[in-house]
Tab-separated table of C-alpha atoms in Angstrom:
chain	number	residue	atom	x	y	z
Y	1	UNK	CA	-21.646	-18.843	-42.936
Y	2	UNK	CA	-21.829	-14.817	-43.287
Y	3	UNK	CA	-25.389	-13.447	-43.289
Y	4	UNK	CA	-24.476	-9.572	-44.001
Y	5	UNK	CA	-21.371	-8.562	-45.581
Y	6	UNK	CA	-19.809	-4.910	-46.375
Y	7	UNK	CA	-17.731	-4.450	-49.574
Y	8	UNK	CA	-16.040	-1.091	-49.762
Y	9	UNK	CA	-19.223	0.735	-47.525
Y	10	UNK	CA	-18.511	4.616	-47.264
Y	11	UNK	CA	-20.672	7.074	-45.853
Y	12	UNK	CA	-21.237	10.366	-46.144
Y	13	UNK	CA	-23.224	13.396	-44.463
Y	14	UNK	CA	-23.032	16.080	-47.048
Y	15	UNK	CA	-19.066	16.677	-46.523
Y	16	UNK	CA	-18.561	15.226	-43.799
Y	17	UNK	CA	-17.277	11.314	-44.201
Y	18	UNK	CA	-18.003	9.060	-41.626
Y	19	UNK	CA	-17.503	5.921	-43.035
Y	20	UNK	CA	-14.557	4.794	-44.773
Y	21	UNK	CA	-14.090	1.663	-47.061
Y	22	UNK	CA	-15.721	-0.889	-44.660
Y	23	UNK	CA	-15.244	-4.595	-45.517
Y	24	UNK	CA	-16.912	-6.381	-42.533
Y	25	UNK	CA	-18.386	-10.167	-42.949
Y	26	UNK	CA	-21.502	-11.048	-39.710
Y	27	UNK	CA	-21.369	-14.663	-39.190
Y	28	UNK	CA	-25.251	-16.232	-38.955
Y	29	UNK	CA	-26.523	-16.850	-35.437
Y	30	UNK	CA	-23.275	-15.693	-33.676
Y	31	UNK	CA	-22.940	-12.103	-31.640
Y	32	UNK	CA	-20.858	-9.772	-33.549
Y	33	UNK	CA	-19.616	-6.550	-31.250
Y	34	UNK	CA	-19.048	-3.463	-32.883
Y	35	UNK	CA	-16.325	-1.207	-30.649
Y	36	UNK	CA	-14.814	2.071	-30.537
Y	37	UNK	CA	-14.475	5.405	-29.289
Y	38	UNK	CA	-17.874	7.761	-29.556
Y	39	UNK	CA	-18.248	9.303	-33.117
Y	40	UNK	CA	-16.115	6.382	-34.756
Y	41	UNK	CA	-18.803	5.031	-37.069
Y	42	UNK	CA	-19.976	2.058	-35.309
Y	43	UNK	CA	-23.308	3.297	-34.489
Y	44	UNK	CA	-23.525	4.682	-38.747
Y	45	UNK	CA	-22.801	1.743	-39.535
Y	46	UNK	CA	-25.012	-0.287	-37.277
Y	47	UNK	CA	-28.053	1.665	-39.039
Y	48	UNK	CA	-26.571	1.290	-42.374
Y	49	UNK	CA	-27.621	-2.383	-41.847
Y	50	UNK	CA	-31.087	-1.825	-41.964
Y	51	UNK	CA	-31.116	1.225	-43.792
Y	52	UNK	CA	-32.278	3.722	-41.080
Y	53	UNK	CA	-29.967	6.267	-42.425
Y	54	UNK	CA	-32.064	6.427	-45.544
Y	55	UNK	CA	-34.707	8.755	-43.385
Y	56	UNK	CA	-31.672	11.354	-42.758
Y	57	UNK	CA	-31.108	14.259	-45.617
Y	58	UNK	CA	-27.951	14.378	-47.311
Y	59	UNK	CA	-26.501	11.114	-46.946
Y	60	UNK	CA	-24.634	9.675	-49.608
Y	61	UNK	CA	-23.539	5.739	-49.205
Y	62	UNK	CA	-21.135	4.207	-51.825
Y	63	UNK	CA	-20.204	0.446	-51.703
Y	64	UNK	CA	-22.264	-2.623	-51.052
Y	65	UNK	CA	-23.982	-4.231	-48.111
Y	66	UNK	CA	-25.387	-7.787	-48.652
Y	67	UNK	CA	-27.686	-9.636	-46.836
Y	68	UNK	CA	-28.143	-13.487	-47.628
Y	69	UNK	CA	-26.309	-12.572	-50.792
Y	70	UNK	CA	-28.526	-9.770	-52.239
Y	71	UNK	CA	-27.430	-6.106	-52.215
Y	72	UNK	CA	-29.786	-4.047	-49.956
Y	73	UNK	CA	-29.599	-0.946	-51.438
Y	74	UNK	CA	-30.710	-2.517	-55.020
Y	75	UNK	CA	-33.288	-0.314	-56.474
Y	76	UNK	CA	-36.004	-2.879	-55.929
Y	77	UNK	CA	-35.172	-4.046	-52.448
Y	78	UNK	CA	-38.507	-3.612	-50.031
Y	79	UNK	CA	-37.316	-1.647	-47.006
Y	80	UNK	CA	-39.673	-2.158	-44.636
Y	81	UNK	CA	-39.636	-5.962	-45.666
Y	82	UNK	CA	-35.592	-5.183	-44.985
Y	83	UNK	CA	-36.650	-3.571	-41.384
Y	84	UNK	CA	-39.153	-6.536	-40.495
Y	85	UNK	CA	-35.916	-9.175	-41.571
Y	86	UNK	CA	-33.430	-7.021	-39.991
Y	87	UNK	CA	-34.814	-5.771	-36.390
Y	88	UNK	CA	-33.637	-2.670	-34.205
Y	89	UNK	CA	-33.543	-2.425	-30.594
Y	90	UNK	CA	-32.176	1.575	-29.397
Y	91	UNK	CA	-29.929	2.381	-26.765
Y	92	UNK	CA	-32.971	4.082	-24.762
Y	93	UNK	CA	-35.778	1.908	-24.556
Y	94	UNK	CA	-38.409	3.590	-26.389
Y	95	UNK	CA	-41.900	0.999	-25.441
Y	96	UNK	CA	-45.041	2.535	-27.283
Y	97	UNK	CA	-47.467	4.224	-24.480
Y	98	UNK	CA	-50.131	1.656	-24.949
Y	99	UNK	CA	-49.979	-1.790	-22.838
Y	100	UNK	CA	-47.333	-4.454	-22.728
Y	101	UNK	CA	-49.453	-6.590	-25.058
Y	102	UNK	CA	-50.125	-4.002	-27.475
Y	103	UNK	CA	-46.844	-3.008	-27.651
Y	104	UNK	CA	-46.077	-7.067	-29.030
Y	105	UNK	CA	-49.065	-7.390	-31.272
Y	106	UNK	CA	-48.396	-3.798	-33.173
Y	107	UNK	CA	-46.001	-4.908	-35.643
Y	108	UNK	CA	-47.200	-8.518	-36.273
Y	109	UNK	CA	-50.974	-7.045	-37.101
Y	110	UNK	CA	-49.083	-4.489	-39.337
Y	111	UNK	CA	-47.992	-7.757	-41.394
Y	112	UNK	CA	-50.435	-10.228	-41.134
Y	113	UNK	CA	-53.853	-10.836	-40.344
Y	114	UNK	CA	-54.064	-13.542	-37.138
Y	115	UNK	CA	-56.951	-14.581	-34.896
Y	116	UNK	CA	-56.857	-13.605	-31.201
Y	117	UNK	CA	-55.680	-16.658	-30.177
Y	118	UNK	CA	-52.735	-16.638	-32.785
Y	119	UNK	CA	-52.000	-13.173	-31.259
Y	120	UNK	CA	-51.795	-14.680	-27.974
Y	121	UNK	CA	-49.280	-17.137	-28.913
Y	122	UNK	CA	-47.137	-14.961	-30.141
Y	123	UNK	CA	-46.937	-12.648	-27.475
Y	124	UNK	CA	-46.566	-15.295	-25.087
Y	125	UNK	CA	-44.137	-16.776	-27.386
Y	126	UNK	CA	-42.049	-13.111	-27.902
Y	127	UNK	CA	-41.984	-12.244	-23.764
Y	128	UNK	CA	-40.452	-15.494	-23.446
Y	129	UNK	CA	-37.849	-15.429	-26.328
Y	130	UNK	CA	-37.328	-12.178	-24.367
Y	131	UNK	CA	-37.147	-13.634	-20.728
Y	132	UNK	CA	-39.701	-10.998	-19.252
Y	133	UNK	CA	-42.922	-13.524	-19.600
Y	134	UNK	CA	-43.165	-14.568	-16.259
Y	135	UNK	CA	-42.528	-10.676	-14.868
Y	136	UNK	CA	-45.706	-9.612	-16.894
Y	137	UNK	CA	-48.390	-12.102	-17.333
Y	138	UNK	CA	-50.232	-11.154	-15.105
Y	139	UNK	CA	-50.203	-7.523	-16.433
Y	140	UNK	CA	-50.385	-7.674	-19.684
Y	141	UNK	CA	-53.235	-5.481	-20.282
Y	142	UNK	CA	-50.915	-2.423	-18.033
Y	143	UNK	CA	-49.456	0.011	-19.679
Y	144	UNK	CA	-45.783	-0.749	-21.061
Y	145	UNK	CA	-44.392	2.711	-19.681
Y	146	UNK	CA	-44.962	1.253	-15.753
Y	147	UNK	CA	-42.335	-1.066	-16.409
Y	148	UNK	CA	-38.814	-0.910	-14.947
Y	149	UNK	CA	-36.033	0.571	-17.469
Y	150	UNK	CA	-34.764	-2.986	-17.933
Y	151	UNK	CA	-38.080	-4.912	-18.312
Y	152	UNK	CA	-39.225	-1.648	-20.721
Y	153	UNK	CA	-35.785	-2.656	-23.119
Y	154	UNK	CA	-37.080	-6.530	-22.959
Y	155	UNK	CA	-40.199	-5.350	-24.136
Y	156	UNK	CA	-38.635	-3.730	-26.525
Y	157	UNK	CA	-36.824	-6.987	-27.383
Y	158	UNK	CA	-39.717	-8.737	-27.477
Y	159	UNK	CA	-41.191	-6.209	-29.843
Y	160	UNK	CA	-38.433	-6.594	-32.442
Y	161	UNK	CA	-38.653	-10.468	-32.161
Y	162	UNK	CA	-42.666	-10.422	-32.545
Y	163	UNK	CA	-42.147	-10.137	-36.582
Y	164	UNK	CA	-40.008	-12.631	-36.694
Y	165	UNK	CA	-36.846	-11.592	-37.607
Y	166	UNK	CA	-33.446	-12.678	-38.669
Y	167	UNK	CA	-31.104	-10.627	-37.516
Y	168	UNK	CA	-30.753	-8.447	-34.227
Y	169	UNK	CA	-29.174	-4.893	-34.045
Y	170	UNK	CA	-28.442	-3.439	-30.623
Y	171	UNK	CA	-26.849	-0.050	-30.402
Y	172	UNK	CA	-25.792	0.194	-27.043
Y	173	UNK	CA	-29.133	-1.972	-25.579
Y	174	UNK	CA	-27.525	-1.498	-21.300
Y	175	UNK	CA	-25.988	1.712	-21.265
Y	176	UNK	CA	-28.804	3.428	-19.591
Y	177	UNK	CA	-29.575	0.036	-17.783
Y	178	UNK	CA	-28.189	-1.006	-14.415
Y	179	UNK	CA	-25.894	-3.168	-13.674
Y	180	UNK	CA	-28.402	-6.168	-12.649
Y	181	UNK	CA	-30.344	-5.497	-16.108
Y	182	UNK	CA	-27.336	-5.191	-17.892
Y	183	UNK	CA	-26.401	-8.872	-16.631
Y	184	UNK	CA	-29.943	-10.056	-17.533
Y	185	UNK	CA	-29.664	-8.643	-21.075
Y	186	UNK	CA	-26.404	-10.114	-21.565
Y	187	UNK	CA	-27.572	-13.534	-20.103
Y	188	UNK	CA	-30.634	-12.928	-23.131
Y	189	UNK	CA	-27.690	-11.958	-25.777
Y	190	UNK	CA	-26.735	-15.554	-25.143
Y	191	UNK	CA	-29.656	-17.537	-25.649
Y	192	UNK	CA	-31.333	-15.339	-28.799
Y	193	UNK	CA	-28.105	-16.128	-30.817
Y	194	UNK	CA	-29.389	-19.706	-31.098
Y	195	UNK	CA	-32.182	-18.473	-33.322
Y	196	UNK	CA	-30.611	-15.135	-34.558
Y	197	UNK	CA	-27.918	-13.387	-35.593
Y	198	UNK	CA	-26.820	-10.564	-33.196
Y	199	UNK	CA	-25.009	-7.341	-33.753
Y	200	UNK	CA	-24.199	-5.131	-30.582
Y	201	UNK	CA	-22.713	-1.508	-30.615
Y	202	UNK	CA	-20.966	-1.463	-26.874
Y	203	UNK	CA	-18.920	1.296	-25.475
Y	204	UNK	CA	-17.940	-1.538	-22.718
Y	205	UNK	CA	-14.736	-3.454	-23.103
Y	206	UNK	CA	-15.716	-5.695	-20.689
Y	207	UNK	CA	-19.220	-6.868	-22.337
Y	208	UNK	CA	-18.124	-6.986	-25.530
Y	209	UNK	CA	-15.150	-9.733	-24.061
Y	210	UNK	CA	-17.776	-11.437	-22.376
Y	211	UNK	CA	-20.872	-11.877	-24.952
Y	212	UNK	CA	-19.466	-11.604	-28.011
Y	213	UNK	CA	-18.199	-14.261	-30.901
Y	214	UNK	CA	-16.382	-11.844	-33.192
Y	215	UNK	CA	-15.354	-8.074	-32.626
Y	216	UNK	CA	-14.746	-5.139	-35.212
Y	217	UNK	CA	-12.915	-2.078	-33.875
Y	218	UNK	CA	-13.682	1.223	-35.598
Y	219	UNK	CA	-11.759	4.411	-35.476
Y	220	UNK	CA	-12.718	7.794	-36.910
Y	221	UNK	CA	-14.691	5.953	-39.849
Y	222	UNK	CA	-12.073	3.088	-40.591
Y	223	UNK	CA	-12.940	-0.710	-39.754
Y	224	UNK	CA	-9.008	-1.190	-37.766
Y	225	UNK	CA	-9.554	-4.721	-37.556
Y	226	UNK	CA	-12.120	-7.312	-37.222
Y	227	UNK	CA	-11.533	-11.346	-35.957
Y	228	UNK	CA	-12.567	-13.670	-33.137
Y	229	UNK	CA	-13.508	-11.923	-30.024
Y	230	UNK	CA	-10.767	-14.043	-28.352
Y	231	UNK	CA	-7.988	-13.043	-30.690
Y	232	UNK	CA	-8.953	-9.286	-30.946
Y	233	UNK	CA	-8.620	-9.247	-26.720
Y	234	UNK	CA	-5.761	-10.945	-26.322
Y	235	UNK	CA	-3.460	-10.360	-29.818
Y	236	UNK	CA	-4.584	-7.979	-31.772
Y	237	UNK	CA	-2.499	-7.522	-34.310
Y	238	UNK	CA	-2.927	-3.856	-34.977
Y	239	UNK	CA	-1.081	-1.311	-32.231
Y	240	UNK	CA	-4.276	0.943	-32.553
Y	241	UNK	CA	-6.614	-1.898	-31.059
Y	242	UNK	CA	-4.041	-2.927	-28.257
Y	243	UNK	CA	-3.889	1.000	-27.460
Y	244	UNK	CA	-7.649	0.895	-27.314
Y	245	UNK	CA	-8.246	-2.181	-25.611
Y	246	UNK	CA	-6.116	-1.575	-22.873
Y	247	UNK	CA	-7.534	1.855	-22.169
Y	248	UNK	CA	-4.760	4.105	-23.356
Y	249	UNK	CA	-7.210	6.149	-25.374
Y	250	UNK	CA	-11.052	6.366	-26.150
């Protein structure tokens, strides 16, 4: 079953088009990779899913992207409901300079009003869906900036799944991580698509073959081609991906 689909998404800042006719269907509760060389669209796109390119002058988006079968850009959609549904985690991790449980219990008191002990759950319950409770338990009252750059993007993880979301987008979540935190975010990837639905931007070949279900390639605003992760590695079925894929450009 699709939970977000594009029909016909284009993109525009001011002249400049950098997104071209995208049909693209995200399976529920599977990891969907979005590759391609830098300044393809992938990344646009990525943030046209949750609408973060509304807060950037000048763009103009044409098309249709629907989530659970209702167009998000209707007049009378509620974005930050949108944002809450449809969570973000950056390719820097960006913790808020307050402690590690503060940094959980932000959004979630934004939303709703819970007891302390409620608050506690969840926090517990979001640095385990995030697989950094047992690092910080101990600490939770320390602030989230002394935290290792891999524990600081599982906070930030954590954060996105504290407001129960739906949907996970990742635009490029281990590119500033090492390799061990890499492994340990991919090994997370994993597990959260049993409860969510998981959309990574990846500049690596290599984890996008290893973590994801389904692939899209983008090229200079065009979806190439888009099928099981399986099929796009091994016979892809359009010259540009092969090209790609085996590292003859990009």
């Amino acid at each position: 079953m699709n939970i977000i689909s594009a029909n016909k998404l284009s993109l525009h800042y001011g002249d400049f088009q950098a997104l071209r006719d995208i049909d693209l269907d995200v399976p529920a509760r599977e990891i969907t990779a979005l590759i391609g060389p830098s300044g393809c669209g992938k990344s646009t796109f990525l943030r046209t899913l949750n609408r973060m390119n509304d807060l950037i002058p000048g763009v103009k988006i044409t098309g249709e992207i629907t989530y659970h079968g209702e167009d998000i850009y209707a007049p009378q959609v509620d974005v930050t409901a949108l944002r809450k549904s449809i969570g973000m985690v950056f390719q820097k991790p960006n913790p808020f300079p307050m402690s590690i449980y503060d940094n959980i219990s932000y959004g979630p008191k934004l939303h709703a009003s819970l007891s302390k002990s409620e608050l506690n759950d969840l926090v517990e319950r979001s640095l385990h869906g995030a697989a950094l409770w047992d690092e910080v338990k101990d600490r939770l009252k320390k602030s989230a900036l002394s935290l290792s750059g891999g524990q600081q993007q599982r906070l930030c993880i954590a954060r996105a799944l504290s407001v129960s979301p739906d949907v996970l987008l990742m635009d490029e979540p281990t590119s500033a991580l090492d390799p061990a935190s890499t492994m340990k975010i991919e090994e997370l990837m994993g597990q959260l698509k049993q409860d969510y639905t998981v959309i990574i931007v990846t500049h690596n070949m290599q984890q996008a073959a290893r973590i994801s279900d389904k692939t899209a390639f983008f090229l200079t605003g065009d979806l190439v081609e888009s099928g099981q992760t399986d099929q796009i590695f091994t016979l892809p079925r359009d010259k540009r991906t092969e090209d790609y894929i085996t590292g003859r450009f990009g």
